Coordinates of C-alpha atoms in Angstrom, one line a residue:
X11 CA -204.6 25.1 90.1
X12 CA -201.2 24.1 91.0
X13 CA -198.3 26.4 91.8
X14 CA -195.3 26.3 93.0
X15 CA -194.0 28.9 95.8
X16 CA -191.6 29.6 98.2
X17 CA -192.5 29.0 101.3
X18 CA -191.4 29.8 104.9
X19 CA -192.2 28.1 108.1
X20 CA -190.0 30.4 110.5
X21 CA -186.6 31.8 111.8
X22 CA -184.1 29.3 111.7
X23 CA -185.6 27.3 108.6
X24 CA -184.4 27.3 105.2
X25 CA -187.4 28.5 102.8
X26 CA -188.7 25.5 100.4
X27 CA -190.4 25.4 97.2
X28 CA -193.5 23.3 97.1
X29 CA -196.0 22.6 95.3
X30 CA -199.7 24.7 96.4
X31 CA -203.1 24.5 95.6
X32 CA -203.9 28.3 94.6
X33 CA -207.8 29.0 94.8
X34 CA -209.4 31.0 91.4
X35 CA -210.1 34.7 92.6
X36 CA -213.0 35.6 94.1
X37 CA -215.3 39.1 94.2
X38 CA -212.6 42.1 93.5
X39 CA -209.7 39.7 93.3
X40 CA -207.0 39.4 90.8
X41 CA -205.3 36.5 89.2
X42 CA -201.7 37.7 88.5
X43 CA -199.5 35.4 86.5
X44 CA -195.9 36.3 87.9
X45 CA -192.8 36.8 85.9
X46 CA -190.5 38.5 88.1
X47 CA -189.7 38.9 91.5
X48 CA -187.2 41.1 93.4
X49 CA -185.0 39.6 95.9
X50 CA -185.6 42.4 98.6
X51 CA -183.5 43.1 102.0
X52 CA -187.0 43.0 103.7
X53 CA -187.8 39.2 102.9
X54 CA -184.0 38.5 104.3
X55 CA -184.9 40.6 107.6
X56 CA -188.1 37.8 107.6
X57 CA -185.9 34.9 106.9
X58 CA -183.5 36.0 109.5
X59 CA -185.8 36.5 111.9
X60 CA -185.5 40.3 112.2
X61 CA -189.3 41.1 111.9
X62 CA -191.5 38.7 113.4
X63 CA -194.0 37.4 110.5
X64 CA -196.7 34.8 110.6
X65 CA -196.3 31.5 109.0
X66 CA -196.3 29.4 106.8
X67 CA -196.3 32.5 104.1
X68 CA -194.8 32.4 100.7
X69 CA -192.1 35.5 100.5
X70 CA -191.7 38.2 98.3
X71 CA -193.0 41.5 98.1
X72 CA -191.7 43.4 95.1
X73 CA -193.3 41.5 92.2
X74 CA -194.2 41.9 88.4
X75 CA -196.7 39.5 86.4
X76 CA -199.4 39.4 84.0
X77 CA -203.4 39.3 84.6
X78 CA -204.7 35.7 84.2
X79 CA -207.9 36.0 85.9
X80 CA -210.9 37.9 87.1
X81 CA -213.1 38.2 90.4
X82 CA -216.5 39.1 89.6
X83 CA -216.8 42.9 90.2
X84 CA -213.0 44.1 88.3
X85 CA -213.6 46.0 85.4
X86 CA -211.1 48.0 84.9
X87 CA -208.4 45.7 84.0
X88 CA -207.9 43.0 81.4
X89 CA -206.1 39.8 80.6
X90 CA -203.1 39.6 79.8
X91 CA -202.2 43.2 81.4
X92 CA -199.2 44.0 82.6
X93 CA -199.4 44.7 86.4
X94 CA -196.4 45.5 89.1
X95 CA -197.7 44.7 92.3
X96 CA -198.3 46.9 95.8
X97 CA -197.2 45.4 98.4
X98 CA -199.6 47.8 100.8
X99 CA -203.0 47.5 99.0
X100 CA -204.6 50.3 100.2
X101 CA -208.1 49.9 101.7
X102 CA -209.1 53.5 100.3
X103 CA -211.5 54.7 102.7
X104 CA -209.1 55.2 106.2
X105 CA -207.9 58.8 106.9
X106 CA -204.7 58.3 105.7
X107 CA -206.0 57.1 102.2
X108 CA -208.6 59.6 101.9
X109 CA -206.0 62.4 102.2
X110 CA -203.9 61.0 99.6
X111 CA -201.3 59.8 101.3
X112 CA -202.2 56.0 100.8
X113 CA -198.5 54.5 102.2
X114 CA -199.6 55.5 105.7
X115 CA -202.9 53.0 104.9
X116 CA -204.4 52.2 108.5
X117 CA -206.9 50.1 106.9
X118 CA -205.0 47.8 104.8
X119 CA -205.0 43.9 105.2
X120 CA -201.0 43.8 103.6
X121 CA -199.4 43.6 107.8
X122 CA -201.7 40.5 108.2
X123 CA -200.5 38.4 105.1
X124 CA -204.3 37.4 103.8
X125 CA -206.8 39.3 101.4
X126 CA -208.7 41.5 103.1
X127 CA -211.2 38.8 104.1
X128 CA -209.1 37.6 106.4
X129 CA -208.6 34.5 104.2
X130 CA -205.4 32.8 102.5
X131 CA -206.0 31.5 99.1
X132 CA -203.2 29.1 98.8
X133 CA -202.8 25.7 100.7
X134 CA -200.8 22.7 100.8
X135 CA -201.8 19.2 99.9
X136 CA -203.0 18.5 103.6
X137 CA -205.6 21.6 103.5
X138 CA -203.5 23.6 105.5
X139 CA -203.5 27.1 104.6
X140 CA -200.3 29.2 103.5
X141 CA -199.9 32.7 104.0
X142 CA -198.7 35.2 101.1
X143 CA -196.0 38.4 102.3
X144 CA -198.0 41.7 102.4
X145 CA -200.7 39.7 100.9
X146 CA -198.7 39.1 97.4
X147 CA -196.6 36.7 98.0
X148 CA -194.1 37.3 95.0
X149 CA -191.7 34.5 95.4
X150 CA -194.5 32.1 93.5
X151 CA -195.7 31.2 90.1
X152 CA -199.2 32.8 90.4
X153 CA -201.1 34.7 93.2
X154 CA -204.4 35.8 93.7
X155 CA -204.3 39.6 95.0
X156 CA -206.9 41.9 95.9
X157 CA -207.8 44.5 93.3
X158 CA -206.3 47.1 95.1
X159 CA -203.1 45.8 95.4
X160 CA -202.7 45.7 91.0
X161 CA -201.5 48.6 88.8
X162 CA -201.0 49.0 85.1
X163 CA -197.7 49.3 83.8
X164 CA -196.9 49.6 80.0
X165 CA -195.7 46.1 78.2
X166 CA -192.7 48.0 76.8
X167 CA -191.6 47.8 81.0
X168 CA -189.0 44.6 81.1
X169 CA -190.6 42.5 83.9
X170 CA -188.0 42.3 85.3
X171 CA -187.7 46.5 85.9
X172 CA -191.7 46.3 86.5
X173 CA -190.8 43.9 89.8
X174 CA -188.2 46.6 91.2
X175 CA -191.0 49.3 90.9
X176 CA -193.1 47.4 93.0
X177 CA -190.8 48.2 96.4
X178 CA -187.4 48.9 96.1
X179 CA -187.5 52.2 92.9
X180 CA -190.9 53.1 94.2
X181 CA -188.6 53.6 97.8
X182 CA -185.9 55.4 96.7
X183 CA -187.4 57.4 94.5
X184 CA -189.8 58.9 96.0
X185 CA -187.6 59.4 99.4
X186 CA -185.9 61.7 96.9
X187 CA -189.2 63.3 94.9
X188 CA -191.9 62.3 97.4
X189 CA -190.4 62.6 101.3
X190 CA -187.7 64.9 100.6
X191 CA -189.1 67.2 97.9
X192 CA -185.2 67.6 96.9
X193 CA -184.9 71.0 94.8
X194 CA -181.9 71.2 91.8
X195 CA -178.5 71.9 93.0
X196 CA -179.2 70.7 96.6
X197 CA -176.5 68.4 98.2
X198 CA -177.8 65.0 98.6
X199 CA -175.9 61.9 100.1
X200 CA -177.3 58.6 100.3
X201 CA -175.4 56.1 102.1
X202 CA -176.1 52.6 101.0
X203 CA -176.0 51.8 97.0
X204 CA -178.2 48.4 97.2
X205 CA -181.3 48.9 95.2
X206 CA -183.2 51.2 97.0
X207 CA -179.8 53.7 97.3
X208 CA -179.3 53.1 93.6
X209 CA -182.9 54.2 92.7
X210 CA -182.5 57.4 95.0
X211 CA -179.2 58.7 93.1
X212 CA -181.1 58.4 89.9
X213 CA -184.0 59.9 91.3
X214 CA -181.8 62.9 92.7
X215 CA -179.4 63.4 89.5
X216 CA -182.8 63.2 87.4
X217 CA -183.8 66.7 89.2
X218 CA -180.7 67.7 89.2
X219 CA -179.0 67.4 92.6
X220 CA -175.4 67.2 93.3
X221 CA -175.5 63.5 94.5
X222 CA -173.1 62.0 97.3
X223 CA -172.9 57.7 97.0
X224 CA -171.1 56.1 100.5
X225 CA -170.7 52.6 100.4
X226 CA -168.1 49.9 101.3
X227 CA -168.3 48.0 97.6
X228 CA -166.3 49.7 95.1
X229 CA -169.0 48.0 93.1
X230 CA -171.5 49.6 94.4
X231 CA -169.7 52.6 94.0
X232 CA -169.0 52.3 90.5
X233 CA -172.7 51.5 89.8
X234 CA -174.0 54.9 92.1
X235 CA -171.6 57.6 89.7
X236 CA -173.0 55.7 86.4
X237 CA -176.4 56.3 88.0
X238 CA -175.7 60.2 88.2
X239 CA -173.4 60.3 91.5
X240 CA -171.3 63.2 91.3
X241 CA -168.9 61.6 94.1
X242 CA -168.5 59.0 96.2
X243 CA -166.9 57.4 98.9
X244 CA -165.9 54.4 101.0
X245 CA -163.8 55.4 103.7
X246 CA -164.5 55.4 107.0
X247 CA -164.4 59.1 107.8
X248 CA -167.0 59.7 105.3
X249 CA -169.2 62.2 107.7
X250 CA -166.1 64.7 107.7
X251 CA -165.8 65.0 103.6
X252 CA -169.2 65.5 103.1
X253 CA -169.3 69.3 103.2
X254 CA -172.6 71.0 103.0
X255 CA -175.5 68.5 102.5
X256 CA -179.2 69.3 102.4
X257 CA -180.5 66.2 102.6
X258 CA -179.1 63.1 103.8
X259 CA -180.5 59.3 103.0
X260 CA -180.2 56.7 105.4
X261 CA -180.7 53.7 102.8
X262 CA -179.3 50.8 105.2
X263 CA -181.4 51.0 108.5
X264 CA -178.0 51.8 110.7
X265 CA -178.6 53.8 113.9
X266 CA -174.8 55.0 113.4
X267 CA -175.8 56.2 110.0
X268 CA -178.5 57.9 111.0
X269 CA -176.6 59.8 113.9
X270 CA -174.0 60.6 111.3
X271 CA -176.3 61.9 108.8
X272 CA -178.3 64.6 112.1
X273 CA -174.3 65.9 112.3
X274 CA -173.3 66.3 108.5
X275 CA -176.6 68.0 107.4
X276 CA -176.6 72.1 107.4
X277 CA -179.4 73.8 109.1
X278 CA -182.6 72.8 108.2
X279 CA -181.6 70.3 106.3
X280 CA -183.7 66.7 106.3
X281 CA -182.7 63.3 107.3
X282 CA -184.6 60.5 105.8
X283 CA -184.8 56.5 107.6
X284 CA -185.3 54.8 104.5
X285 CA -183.9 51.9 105.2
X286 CA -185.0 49.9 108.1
X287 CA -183.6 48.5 111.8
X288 CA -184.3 45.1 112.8
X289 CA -187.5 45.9 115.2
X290 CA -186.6 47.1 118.6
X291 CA -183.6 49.1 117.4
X292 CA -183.4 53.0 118.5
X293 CA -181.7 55.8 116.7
X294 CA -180.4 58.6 119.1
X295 CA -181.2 62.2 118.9
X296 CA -179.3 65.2 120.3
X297 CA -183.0 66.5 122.0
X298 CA -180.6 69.7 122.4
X299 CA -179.3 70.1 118.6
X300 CA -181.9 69.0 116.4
X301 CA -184.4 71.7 117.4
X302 CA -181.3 73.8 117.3
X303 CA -180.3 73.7 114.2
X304 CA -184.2 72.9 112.9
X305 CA -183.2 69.8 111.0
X306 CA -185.9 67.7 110.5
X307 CA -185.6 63.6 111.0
X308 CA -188.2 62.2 108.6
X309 CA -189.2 58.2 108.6
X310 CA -189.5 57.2 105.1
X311 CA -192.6 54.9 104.4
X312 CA -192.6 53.1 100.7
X313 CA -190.7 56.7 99.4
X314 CA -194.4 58.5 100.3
X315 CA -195.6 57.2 97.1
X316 CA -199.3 56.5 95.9
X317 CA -199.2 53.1 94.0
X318 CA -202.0 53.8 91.6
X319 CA -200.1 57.2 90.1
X320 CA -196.5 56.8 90.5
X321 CA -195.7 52.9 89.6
X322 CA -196.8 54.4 86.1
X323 CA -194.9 57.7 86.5
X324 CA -191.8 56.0 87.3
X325 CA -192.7 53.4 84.1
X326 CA -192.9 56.5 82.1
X327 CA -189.6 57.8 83.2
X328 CA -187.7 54.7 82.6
X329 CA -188.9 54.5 78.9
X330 CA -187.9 58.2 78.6
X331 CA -184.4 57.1 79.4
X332 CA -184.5 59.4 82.9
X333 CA -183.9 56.0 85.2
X334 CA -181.7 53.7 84.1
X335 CA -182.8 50.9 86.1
X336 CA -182.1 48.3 83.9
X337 CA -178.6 48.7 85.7
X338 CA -180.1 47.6 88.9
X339 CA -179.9 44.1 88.1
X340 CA -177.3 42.1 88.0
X341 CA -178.6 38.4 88.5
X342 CA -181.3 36.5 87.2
X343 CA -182.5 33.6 89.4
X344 CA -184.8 31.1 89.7
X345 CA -187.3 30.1 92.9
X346 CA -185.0 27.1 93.7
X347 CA -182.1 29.9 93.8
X348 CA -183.3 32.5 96.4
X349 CA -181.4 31.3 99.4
X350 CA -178.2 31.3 97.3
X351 CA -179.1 34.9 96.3
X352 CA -179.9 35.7 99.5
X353 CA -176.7 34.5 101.2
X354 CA -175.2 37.0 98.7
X355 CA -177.2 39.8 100.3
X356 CA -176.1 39.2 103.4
X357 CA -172.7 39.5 102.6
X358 CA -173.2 42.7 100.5
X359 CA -172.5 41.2 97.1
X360 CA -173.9 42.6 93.9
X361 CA -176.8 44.8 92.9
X362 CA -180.3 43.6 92.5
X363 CA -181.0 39.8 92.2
X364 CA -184.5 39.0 90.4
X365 CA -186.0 35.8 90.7
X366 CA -187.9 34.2 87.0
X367 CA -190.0 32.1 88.4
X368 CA -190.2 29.9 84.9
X369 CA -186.4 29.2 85.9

């Protein structure tokens, strides 16, 4: 069948939609129909060149769709589900994965952008193959995904909210109930309000922290104390009006942050890289204070969350009315429209965009 995708060919060149040949699924392989996609900062650190990616792949990560079709051997889903995708499909049998703690897979085909055959399922018209992002490839019409990389969501999920589940809620939230393990009435500051900061201030005022938002958009801002901030700030000499803080989030990727955040946090307390450096970049540690003061430095992998049981735990609490994250999005866009929504990112405009691919 015919779909079309976004694809990218390398640092330096503008994605382009086109028109691919997408295979049917074979043996424990799903067909997944998308409907949304998030516009993450990761497939901008690809398009900038950043992280060094294989190519041609079609981008996108953070992805919501519907079951179309069936490998032989998948029985425990149906058409017409409603999936969010994973965009680390764990292989299940690895140390990591066996001890429940399936983000730090070591056996997962996701870092080399194929199924775990080692084989694409989408080409262009002159046979050549194309490559999907963490082996979902999002920014398309239709993929066809390894089991392992599915999970059920309820229909009453707008796909929209189903797509940010999929990477940047599943991040922040669990940085906050996963990583951190933040206890009610601890001090938590997260610097960066983009999706993935959003989705930890909810997390923390859901379990009832006193939550710090720093960020230079008094957008941003606004959004972070209607998602349960209790203050928040923009000015420079943020580190010195923090007071006490128990945990600290790092929801950017800035070394500077990260230093900031080892000063402001008490004894003991925890500082979390959620957000990522371009590859290559250090963070500095006081080798003297931080065993000093026994604060931990943690680094934050997909918020330490297990696909399979917390994409449908956080489902659950946005139907309860716990996470707003309807008020994560603030544009709708279709595949022809990612650069433009992209350009925006990199000037630190807006929320969360999210791409309709039937735009």
């Amino acid at each position: 069948m015919l779909v079309r995708g976004l694809v990218f060919d390398g640092p330096g060149r503008a994605p382009t939609l086109e028109q691919l040949e997408l295979a049917p699924p074979g043996p424990g392989e799903v067909l997944v129909r998308y409907t949304a996609s998030g516009v993450c900062r990761s497939d901008l650190h690809v398009v900038d060149g950043d992280w060094a990616r294989p190519t041609p792949v079609v981008l996108g990560h953070e992805g919501a769709g519907v079951v179309e079709a069936l490998g032989d051997g998948v029985h425990d889903l149906a058409l017409g589900d409603s999936v969010v995708l994973s965009w680390l499909a764990p292989c299940g049998t690895c140390r990591a994965c066996v001890a429940d703690r399936s983000w730090l897979c070591t056996g997962s085909a996701a870092g080399t952008h194929l199924l775990p055959d080692g084989t694409a399922r989408l080409t262009r018209a002159d046979g050549s193959a194309v490559r999907q992002y963490l082996g979902i490839g999002t920014m398309a019409e239709a993929a066809v995904v390894t089991r392992a990389a599915v999970v059920r969501v309820p229909s009453a999920v707008p796909a929209e909210v189903a797509a940010l589940i999929g990477c940047g809620v599943a991040t922040g939230w669990g940085a906050v109930v996963r990583t951190a393990a933040v206890q009610p009435g601890e001090r938590v500051v997260v610097v960066g309000c983009g999706g993935v900061g959003l989705a930890a201030v909810m997390a923390a005022a859901d379990l009832g922290a006193d939550v710090v938002a720093v960020d230079l958009s008094p957008a941003k801002l606004e959004a972070a104390r209607a998602a349960g901030a209790t203050t928040a700030l923009s000015d420079p000499d943020w580190p010195q009006r923090l007071g006490d803080v128990d945990v600290g989030l790092d929801c950017i990727g800035s070394p500077a942050v990260a230093t900031a955040l080892l000063g402001a946090v008490v004894p003991g307390g925890r500082v979390l890289l959620v957000g990522m450096t371009a590859q290559g970049v250090t963070v500095p540690v006081d080798g003297y204070a931080l065993p000093d003061r026994g604060v931990s430095l943690i680094g934050c992998c997909y918020g330490s969350t297990v696909a399979a049981r917390d994409f449908p735990r956080i489902a659950e609490l946005y139907l309860d009315g716990r996470l707003p994250l309807d008020d994560l999005v603030d544009r709708r866009v279709g595949l022809a429209e990612v650069g433009d929504a992209l350009d925006r990112m990199r000037r630190g405009e807006g929320l969360r965009a999210v791409v309709d691919p039937t735009l």
